[in-house]
Coordinates of C-alpha atoms in Angstrom, one line a residue:
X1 CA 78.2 23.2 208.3
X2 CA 80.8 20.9 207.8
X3 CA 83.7 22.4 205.3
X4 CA 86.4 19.3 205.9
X5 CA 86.5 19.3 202.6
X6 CA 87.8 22.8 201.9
X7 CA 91.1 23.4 201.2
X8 CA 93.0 24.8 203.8
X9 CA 95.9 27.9 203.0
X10 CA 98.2 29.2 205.0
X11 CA 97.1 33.4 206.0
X12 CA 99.5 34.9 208.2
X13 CA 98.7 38.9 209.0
X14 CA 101.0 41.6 210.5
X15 CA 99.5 44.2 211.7
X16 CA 101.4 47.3 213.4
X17 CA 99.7 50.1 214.3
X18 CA 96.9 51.2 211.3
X19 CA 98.6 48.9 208.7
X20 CA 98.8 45.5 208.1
X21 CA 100.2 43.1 205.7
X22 CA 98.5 39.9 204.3
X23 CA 100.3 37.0 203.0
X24 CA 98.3 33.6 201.5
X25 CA 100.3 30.7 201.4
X26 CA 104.1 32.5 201.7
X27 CA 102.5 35.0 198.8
X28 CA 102.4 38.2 200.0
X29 CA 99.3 40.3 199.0
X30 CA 98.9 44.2 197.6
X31 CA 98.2 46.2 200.8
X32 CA 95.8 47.7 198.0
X33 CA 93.8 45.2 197.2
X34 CA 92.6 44.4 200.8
X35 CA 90.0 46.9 202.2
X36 CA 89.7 45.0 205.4
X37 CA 89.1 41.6 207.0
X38 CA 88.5 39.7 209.9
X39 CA 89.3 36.4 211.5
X40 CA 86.9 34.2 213.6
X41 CA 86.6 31.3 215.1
X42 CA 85.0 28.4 216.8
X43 CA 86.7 26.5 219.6
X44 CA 87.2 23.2 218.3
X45 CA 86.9 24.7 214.4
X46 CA 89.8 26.5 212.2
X47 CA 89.8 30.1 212.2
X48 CA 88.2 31.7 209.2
X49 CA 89.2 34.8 207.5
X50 CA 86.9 36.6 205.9
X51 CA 89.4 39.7 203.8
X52 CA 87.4 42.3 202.1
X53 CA 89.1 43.3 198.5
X54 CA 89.2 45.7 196.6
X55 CA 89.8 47.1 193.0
X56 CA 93.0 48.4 193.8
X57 CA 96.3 47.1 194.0
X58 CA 98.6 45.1 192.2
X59 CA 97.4 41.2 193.4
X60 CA 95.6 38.8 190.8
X61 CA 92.9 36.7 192.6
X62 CA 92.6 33.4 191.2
X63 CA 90.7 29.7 192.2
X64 CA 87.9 28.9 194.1
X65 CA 86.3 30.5 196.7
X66 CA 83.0 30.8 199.0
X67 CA 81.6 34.0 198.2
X68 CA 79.1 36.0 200.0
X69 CA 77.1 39.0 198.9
X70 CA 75.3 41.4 201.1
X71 CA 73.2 44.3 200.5
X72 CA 74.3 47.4 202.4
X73 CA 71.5 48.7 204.6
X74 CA 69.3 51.5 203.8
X75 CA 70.5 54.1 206.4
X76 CA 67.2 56.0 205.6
X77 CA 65.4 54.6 208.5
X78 CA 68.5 54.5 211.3
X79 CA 69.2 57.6 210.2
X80 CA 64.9 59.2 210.5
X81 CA 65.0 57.2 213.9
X82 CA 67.4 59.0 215.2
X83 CA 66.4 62.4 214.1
X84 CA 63.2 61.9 215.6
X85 CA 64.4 61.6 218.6
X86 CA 66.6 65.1 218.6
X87 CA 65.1 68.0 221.0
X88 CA 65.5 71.1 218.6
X89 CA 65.6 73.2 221.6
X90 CA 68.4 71.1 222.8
X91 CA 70.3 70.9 219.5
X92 CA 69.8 74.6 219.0
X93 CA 71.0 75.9 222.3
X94 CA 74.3 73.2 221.7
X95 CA 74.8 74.7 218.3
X96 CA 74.8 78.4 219.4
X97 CA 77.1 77.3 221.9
X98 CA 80.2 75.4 219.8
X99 CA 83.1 77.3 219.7
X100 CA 83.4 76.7 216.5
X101 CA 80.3 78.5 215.7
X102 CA 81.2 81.0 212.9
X103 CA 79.5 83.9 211.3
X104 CA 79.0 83.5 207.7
X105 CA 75.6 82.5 206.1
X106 CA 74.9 78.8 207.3
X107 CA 77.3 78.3 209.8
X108 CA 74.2 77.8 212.4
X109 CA 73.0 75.3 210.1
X110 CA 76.6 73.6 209.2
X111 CA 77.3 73.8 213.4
X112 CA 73.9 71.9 213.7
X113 CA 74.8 69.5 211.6
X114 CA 77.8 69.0 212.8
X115 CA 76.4 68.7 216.3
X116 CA 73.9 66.2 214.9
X117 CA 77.2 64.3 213.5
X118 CA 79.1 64.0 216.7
X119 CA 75.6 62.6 218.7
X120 CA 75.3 60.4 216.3
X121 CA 79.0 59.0 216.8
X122 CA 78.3 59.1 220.8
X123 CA 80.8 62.2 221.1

């Protein structure tokens, strides 16, 4: 895809520890009003950045730009895949042993779940 013809702006990013700070041509940008973004490139190609905005913040957006939309996927069937694959024997004898395991009605099931949460991150 050749984009020669897009404009090009100047995006410089500073980023220190978990915050960062966004400025587009010398104008800096709400820390608000950015969610997240990413930069990519080709060799040979400018780098793209891609920011993710938000609702919040105090920065107007204005002009032209290429706009993507994408559907957020259905965690449904991820989320049955993986609980098909859970031994109950497994997650019940790592439940009953959590240290966290309390003693008021549903903490078996909230320390299953919880268990459940923390394979499911790879913890």
């Amino acid at each position: 895809m050749d984009h020669n013809d897009s404009p090009r702006h100047h995006v410089r990013i500073t980023a220190r520890g978990d915050k960062a700070t966004v400025e587009i041509d010398g104008e800096w940008v709400d820390p608000r009003a950015v969610g997240a973004y990413t930069i990519t490139q080709i060799a040979g190609e400018p780098a793209q950045v891609l920011l993710h905005v938000t609702d919040r913040g105090s920065t107007r957006w204005s002009g032209m730009a290429r706009v993507s939309v994408a559907d957020v996927p259905d965690p449904g069937p991820a989320a049955a895949a993986f609980l098909d694959a859970i031994d109950a024997e497994a997650l019940e004898r790592a439940a009953l042993a959590r240290p966290d395991l309390g003693t008021a009605p549903h903490s078996l099931t909230q320390a299953m779940l919880t268990q459940l949460g923390e394979w499911a991150r790879g913890v």
